[in-house]
CSV table of C-alpha atoms in Angstrom, one decimal:
chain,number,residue,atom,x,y,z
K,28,UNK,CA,-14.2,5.7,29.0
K,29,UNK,CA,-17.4,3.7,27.7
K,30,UNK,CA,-17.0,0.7,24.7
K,31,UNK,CA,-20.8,-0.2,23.6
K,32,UNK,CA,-19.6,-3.9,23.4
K,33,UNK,CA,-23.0,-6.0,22.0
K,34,UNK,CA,-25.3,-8.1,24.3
K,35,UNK,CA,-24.0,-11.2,22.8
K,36,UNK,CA,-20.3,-10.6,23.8
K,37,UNK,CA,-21.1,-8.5,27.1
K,38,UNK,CA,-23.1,-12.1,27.8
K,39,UNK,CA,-20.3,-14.0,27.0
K,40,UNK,CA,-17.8,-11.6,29.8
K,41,UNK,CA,-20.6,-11.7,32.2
K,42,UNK,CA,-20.8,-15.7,32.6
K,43,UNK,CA,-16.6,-15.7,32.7
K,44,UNK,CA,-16.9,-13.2,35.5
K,45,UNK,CA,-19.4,-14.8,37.3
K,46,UNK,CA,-17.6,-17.9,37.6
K,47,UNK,CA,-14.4,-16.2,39.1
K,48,UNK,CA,-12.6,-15.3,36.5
K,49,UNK,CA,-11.1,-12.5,34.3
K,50,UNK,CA,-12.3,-11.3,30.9
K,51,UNK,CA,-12.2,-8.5,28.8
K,52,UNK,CA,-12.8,-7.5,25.3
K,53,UNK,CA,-9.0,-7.5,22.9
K,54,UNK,CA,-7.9,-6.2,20.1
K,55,UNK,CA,-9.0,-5.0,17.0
K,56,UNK,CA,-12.7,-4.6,18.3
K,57,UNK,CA,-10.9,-2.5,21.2
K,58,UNK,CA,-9.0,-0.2,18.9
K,59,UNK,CA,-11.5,-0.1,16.9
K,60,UNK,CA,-13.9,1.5,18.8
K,61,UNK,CA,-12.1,4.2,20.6
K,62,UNK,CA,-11.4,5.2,16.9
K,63,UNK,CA,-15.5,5.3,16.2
K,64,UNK,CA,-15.0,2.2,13.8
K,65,UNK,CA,-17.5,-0.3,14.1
K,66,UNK,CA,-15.6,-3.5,14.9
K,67,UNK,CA,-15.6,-6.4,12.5
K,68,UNK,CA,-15.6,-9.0,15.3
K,69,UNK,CA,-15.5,-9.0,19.3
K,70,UNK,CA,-12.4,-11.7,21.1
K,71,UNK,CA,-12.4,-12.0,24.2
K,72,UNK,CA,-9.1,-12.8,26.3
K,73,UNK,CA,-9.7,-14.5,30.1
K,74,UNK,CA,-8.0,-15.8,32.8
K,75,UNK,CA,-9.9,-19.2,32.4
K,76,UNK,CA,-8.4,-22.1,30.8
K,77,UNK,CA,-10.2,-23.5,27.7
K,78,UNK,CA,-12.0,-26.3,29.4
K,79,UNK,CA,-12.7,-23.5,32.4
K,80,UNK,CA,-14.5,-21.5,29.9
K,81,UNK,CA,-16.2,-24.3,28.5
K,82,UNK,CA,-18.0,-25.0,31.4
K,83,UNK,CA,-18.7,-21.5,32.1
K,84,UNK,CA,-20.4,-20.9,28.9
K,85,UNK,CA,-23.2,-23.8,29.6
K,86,UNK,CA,-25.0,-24.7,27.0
K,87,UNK,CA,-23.8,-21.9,24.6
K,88,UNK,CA,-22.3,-24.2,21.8
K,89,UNK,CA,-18.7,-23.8,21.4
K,90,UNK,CA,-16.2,-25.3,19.0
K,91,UNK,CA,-12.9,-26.1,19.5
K,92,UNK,CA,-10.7,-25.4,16.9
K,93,UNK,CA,-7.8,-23.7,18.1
K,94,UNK,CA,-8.0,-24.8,21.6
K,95,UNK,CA,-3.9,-26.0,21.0
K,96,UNK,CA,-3.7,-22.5,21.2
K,97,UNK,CA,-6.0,-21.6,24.1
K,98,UNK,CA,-8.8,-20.4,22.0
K,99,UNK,CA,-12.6,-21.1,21.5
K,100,UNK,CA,-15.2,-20.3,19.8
K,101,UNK,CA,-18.8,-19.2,21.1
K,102,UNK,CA,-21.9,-19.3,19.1
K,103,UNK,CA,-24.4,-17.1,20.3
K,104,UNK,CA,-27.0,-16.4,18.4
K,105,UNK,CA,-25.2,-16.8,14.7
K,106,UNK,CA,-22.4,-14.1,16.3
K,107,UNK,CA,-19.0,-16.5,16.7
K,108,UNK,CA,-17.2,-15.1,19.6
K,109,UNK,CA,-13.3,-15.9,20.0
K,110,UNK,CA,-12.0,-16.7,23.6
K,111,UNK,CA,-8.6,-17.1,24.4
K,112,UNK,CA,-7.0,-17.7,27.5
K,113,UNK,CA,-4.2,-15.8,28.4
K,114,UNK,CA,-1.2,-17.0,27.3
K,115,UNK,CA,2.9,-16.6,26.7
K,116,UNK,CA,3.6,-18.1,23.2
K,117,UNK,CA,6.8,-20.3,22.8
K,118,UNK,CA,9.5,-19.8,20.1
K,119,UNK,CA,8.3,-19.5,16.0
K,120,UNK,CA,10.5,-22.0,14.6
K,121,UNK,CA,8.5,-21.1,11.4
K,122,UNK,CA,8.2,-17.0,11.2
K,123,UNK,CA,4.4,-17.2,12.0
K,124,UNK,CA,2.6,-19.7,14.6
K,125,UNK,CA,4.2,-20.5,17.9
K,126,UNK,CA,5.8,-24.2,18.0
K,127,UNK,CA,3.9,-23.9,21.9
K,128,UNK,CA,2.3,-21.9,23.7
K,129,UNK,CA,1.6,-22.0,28.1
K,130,UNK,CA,-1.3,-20.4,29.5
K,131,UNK,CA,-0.8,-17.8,32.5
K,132,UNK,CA,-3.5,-16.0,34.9
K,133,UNK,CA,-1.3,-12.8,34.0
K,134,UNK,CA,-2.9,-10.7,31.3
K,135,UNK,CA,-0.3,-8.5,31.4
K,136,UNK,CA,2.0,-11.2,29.8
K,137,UNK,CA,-0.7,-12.2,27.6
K,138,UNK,CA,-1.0,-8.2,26.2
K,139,UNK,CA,2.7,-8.0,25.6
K,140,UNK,CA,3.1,-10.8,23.2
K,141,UNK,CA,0.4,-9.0,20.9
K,142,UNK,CA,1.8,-7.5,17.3
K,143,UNK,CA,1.2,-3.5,18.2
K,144,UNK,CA,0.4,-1.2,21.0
K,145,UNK,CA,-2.7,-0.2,19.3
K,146,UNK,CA,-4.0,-3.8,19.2
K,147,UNK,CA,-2.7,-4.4,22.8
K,148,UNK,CA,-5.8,-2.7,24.7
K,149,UNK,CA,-8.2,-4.4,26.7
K,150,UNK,CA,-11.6,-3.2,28.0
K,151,UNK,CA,-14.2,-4.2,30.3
K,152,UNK,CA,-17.3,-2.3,31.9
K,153,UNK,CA,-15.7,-2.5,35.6
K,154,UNK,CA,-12.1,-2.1,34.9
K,155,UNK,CA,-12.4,0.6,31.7
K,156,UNK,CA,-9.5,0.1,29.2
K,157,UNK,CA,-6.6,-1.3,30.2
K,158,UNK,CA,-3.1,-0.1,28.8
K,159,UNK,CA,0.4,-1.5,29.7
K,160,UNK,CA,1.8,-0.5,26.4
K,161,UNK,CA,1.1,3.1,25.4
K,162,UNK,CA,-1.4,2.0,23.1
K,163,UNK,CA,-4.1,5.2,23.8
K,164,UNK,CA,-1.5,7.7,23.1
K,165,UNK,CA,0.0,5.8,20.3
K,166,UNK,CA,-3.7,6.0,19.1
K,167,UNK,CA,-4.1,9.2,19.7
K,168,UNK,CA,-1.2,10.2,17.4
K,169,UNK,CA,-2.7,7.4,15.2
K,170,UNK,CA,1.1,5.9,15.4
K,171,UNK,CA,1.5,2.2,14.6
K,172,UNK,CA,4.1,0.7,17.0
K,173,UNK,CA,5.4,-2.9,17.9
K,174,UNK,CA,5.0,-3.9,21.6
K,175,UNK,CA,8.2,-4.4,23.0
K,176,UNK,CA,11.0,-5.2,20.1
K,177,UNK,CA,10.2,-4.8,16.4
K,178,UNK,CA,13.1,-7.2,15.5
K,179,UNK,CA,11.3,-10.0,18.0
K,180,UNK,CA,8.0,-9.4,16.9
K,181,UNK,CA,8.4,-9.8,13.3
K,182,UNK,CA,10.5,-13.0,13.6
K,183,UNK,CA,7.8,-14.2,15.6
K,184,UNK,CA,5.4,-13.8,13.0
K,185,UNK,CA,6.4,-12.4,9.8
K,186,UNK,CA,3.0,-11.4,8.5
K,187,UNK,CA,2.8,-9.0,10.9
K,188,UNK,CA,4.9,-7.1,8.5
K,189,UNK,CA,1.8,-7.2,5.9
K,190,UNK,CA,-0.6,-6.3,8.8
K,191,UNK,CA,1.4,-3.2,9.3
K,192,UNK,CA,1.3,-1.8,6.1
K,193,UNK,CA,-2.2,-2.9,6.2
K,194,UNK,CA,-2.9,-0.9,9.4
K,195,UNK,CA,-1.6,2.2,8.5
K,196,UNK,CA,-3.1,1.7,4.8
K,197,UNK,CA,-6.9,1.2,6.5
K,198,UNK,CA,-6.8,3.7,9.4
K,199,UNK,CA,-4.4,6.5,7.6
K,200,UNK,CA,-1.8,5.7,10.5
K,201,UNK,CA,1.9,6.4,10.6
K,202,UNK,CA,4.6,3.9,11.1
K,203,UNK,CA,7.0,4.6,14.2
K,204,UNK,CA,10.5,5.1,12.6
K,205,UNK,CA,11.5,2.0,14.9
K,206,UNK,CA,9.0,-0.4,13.4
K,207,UNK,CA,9.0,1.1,9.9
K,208,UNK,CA,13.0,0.2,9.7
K,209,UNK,CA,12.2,-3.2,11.2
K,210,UNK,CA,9.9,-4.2,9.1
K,211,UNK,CA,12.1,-3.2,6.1
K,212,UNK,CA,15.0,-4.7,7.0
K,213,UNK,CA,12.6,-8.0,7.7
K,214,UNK,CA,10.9,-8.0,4.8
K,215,UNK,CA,13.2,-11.2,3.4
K,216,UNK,CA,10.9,-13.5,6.1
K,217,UNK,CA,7.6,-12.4,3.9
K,218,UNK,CA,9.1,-15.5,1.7
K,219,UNK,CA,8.3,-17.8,4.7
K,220,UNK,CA,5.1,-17.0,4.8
K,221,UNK,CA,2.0,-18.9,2.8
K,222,UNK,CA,0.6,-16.8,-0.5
K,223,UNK,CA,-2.9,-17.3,0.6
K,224,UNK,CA,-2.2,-15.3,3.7
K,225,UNK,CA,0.0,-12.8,1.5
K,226,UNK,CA,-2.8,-12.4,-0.8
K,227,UNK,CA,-5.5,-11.2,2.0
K,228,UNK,CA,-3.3,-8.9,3.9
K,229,UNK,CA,-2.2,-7.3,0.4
K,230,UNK,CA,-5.8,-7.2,-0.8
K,231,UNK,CA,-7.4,-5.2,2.2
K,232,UNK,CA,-3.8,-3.2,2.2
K,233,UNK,CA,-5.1,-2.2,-1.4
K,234,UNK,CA,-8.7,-1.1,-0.7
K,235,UNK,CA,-7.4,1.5,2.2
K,236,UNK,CA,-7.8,5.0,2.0
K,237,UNK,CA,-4.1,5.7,1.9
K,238,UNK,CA,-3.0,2.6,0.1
K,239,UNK,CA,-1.1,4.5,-2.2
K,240,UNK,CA,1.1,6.7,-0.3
K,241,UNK,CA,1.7,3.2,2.2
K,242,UNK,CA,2.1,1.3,-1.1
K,243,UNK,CA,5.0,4.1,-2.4
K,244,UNK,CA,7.0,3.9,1.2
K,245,UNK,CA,7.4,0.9,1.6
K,246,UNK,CA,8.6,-0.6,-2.1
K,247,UNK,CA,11.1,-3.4,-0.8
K,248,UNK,CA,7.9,-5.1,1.3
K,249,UNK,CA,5.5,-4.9,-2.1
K,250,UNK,CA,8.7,-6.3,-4.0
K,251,UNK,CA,8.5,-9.8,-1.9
K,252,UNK,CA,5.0,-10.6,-3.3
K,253,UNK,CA,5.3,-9.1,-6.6
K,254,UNK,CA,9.3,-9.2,-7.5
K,255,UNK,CA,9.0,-7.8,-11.1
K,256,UNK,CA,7.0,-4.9,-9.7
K,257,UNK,CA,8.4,-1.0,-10.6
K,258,UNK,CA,8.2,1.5,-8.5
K,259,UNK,CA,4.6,2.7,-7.5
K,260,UNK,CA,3.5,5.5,-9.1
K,261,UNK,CA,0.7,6.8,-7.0
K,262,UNK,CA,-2.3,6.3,-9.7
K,263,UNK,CA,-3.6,3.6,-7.3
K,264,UNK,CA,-5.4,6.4,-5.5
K,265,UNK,CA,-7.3,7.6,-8.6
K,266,UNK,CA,-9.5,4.2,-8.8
K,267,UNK,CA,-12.1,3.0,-6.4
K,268,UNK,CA,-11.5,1.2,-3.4
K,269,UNK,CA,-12.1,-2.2,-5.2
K,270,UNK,CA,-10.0,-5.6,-5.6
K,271,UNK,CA,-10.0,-5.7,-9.1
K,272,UNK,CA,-9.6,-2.3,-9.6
K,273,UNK,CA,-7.2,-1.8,-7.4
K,274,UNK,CA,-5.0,-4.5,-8.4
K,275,UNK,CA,-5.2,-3.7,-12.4
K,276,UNK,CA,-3.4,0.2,-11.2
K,277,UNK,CA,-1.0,-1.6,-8.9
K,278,UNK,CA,0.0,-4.1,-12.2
K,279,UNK,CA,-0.4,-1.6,-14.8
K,280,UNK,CA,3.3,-1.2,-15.5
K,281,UNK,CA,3.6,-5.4,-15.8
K,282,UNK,CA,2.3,-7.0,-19.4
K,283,UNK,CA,-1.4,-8.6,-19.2
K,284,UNK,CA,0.6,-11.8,-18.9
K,285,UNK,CA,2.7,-11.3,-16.3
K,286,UNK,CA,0.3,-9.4,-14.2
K,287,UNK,CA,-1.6,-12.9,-14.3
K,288,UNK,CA,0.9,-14.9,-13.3
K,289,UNK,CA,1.8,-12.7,-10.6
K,290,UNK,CA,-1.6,-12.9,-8.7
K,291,UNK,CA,-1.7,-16.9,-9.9
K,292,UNK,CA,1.4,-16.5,-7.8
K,293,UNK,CA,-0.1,-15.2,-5.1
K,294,UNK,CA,-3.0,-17.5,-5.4
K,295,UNK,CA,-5.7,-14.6,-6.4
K,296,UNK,CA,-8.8,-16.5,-7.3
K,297,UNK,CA,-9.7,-17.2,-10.8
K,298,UNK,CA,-12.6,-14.7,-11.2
K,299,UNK,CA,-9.9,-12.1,-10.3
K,300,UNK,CA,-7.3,-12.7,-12.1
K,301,UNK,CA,-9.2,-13.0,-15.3
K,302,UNK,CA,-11.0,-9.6,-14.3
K,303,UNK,CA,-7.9,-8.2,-14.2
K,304,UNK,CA,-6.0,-9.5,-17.4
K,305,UNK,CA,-8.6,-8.1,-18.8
K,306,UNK,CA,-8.3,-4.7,-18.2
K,307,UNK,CA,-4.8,-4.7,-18.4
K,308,UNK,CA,-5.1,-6.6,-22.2
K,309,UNK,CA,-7.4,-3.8,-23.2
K,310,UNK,CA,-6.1,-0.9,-20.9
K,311,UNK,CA,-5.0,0.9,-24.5
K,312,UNK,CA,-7.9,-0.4,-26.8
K,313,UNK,CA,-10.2,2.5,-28.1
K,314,UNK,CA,-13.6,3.0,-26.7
K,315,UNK,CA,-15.7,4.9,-29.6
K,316,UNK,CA,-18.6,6.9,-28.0
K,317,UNK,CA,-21.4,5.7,-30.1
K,318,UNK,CA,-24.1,3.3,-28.8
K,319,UNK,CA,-23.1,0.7,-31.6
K,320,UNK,CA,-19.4,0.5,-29.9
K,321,UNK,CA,-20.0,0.3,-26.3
K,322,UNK,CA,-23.0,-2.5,-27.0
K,323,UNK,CA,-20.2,-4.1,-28.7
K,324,UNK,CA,-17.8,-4.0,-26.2
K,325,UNK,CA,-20.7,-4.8,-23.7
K,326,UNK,CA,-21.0,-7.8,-25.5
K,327,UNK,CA,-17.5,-8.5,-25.5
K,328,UNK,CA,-16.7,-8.2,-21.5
K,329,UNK,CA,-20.1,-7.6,-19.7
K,330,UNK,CA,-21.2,-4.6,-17.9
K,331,UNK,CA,-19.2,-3.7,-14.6
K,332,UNK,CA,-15.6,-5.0,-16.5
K,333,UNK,CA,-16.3,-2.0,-19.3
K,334,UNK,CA,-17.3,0.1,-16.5
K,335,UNK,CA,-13.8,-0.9,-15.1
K,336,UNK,CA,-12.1,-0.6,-18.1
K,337,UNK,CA,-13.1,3.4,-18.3
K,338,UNK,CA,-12.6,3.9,-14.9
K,339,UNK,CA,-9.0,2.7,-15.1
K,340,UNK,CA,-9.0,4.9,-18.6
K,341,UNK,CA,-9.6,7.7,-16.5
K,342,UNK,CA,-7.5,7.2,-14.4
K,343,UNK,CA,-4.8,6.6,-17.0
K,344,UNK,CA,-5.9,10.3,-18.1
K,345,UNK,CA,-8.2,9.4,-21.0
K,346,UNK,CA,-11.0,11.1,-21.1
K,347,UNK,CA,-13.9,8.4,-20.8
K,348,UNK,CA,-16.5,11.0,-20.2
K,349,UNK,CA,-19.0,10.5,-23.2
K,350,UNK,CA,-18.1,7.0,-23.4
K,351,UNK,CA,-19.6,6.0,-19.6
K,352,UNK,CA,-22.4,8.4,-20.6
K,353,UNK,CA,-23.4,6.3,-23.6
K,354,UNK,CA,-22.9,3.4,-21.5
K,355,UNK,CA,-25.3,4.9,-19.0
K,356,UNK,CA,-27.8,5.7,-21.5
K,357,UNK,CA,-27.2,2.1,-23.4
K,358,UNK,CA,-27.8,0.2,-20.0
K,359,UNK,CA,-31.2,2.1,-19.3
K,360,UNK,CA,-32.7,1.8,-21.9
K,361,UNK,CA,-32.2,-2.0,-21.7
K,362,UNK,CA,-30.2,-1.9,-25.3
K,363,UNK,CA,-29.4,-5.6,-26.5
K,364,UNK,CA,-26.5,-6.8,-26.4
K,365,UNK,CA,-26.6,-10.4,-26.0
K,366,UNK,CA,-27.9,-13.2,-27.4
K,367,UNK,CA,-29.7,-13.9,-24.4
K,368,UNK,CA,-31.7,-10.6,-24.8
K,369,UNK,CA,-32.4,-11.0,-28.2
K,370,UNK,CA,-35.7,-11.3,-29.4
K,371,UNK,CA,-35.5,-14.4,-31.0
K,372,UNK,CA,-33.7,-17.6,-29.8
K,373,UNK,CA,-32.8,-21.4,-31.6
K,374,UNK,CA,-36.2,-22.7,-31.3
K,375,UNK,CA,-37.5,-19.5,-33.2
K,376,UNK,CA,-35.0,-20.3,-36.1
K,377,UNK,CA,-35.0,-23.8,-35.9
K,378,UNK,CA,-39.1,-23.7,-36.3
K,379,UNK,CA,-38.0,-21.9,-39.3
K,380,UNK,CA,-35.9,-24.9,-40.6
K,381,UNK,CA,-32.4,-23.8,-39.7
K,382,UNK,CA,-30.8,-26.7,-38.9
K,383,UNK,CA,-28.9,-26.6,-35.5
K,384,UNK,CA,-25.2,-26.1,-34.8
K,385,UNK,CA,-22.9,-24.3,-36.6
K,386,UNK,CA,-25.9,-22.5,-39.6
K,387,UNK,CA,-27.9,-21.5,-36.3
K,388,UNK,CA,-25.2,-20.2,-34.4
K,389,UNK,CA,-24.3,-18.1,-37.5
K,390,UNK,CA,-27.9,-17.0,-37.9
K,391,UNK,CA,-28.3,-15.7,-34.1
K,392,UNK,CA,-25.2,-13.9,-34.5
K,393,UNK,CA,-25.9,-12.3,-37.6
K,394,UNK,CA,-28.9,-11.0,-35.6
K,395,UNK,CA,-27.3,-10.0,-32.9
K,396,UNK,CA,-24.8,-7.9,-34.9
K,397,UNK,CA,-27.6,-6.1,-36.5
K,398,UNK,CA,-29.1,-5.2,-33.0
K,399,UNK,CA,-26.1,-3.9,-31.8
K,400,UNK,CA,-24.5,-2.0,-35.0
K,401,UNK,CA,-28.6,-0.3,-35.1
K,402,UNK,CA,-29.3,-2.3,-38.5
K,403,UNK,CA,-32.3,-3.6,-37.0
K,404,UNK,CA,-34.3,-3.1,-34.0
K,405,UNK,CA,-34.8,-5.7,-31.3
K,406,UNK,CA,-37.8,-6.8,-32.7
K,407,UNK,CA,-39.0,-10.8,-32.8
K,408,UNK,CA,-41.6,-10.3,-35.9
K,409,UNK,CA,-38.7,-7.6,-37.8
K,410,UNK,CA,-35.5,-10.3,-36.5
K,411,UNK,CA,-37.5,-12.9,-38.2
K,412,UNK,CA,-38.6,-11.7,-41.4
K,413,UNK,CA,-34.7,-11.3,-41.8
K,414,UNK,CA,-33.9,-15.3,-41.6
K,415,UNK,CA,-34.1,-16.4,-45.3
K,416,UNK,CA,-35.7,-20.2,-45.4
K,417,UNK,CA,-33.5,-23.3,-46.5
K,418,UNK,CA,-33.9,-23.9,-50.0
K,419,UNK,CA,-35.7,-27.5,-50.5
């Protein structure tokens, strides 16, 4: 079985094998590919210590942040490559890193500490794909399975429990009855783990193609992130696969307020969380389908939120159908809706002696309203015969 691994990482192999030593593609980028995915990223796992790969890299610039852990990172034209050198990690005192690891020349031991059998394949040119685990035919059945014990592997590192769900959400895989009641009855050491780590697994977990049946399994894991949370109800799956989207059906029974704290919790960025608020605060406003109304809600939250904001409508039921057609139509033909595209601007008025601050704010948005309830066109000459001079 061929893997089309890129020059830059098949470089990388080739200098580590040259000098004597072991190394073969890992992982995700393995998995991956037998699957017809392309691969995110390309690691590498070798016999070579750290400071043995170092020198068999030569001048290829490395960086050595996680060489604690027997890792390093090769630059090779822009594309980082991670190398680890086989290892057997030490006890988790803290339900995700290991307190120590010790490196070994045995890959075999280095493949068995590895999350799932899926992501425990390795693969070189010479050697093909190597499988201790039944990862290929766990792949085959698209079956997402722990190496070794589930209990051991998720005290090792509780956000495995996240990846899991996130696996099978992604690549439409099942979870093996051992695992699935593992990571269940486990799902209390999600609490150890940090938000901002909680928040990326959940995120991609959200925008896979079977989030919503994953999502609907597995309640008591989603309940650890988001404790107020009802049951799911499925609608996730009738939004795109987007973050904000995604996240405003998965909060949609919680108020606009609580939704927000909940991903303040969970240490959602800003942008996100306001996105979201939003459409939850106005989830049962009414969207008139007339051009005046959707400039006016254009105005009021900016093009992709309203497109949002129907698209969770929809899925809510509502039909939005005429309303994203107006918008459509509103957006082509470059309708104003702003004051930025409005004809005029405060230098026009103030040439015509209205004072600045609070009169000339008032006088743009009087002008603005007109444009957008149709009163007047957006017209500089027509906008400014409207402005009635100060009285000396």
């Amino acid at each position: 079985m061929h893997i089309a691994v890129p020059t830059y990482a098949a470089h990388v192999l080739d200098l580590l094998t040259r000098a004597g030593y072991e190394a073969f593609v890992v992982g995700g980028c393995v998995r991956d590919s037998l699957l017809g995915r392309t691969p995110d990223d390309w690691d590498i796992t070798t016999s070579a210590l750290p400071q043995e790969t170092i020198t068999a890299l030569g001048d290829i610039r490395t960086l050595e942040t996680g060489i604690k852990h027997g890792t390093i990172t090769a630059l090779i034209d822009g594309n980082p490559v991670e190398i680890t050198t086989y290892r057997v990690d030490g006890s988790y005192s803290d339900n995700r890193r290991p307190d120590h690891v010790s490196f070994t020349r045995s890959m075999r031991e280095d493949l068995a500490r590895r999350d799932f059998t899926v992501n425990a394949l390795a693969y070189s040119s010479a050697a093909g794909v190597i499988d201790y685990f039944g990862g290929m035919e766990d792949l085959s059945k698209r079956v997402l399975r722990c190496v070794g014990n589930p209990e051991l592997r998720f005290h090792e590192d509780a956000l495995r429990i996240m990846r899991a769900l996130r696996f099978a959400a992604t690549l439409g895989f099942s979870i093996e009855r051992e695992t699935a009641g593992s990571l269940r009855r486990n799902c209390a050491l999600l609490d150890h783990i940090a938000a901002e780590r909680l928040c990326s697994e959940l995120m991609r977990l959200l925008c896979g193609a079977h989030a919503a049946e994953i999502l609907c399994s597995y309640p008591e894991v989603i309940a650890r992130l988001i404790p107020a949370l009802p049951a799911c109800s499925g609608a996730l799956a009738r939004v795109e696969p987007t973050p904000v989207l995604r996240l405003a059906m998965l909060l949609m029974p919680l108020s606009a307020q609580d939704a927000a704290a909940a991903l303040a919790g969970l240490r959602y960025d800003n942008a996100t969380r306001r996105a979201v608020k939003a459409l939850l605060t106005h989830r049962t406003a009414q969207v008139e389908s007339t051009k005046p109304a959707i400039r006016r809600w254009l105005n009021r939250l900016g093009e992709q939120p309203l497109r949002d904001l129907l698209a969770v409508k929809a899925a809510c039921g509502e039909d939005v159908f005429a309303a994203q057609a107006i918008l459509n139509e509103v957006i082509q033909s470059n309708d104003c809706w702003t004051l930025k595209a409005l004809a005029v601007n405060g230098s026009d008025l103030q040439a015509l002696g209205i004072p600045a601050g609070k009169p000339l704010g008032d006088a743009l948005q009087a002008l603005l309203d007109a444009v957008i309830d149709g009163e007047l066109p957006n017209d500089r000459d027509l906008l400014l015969q409207k402005i009635k001079r100060p009285q000396n």
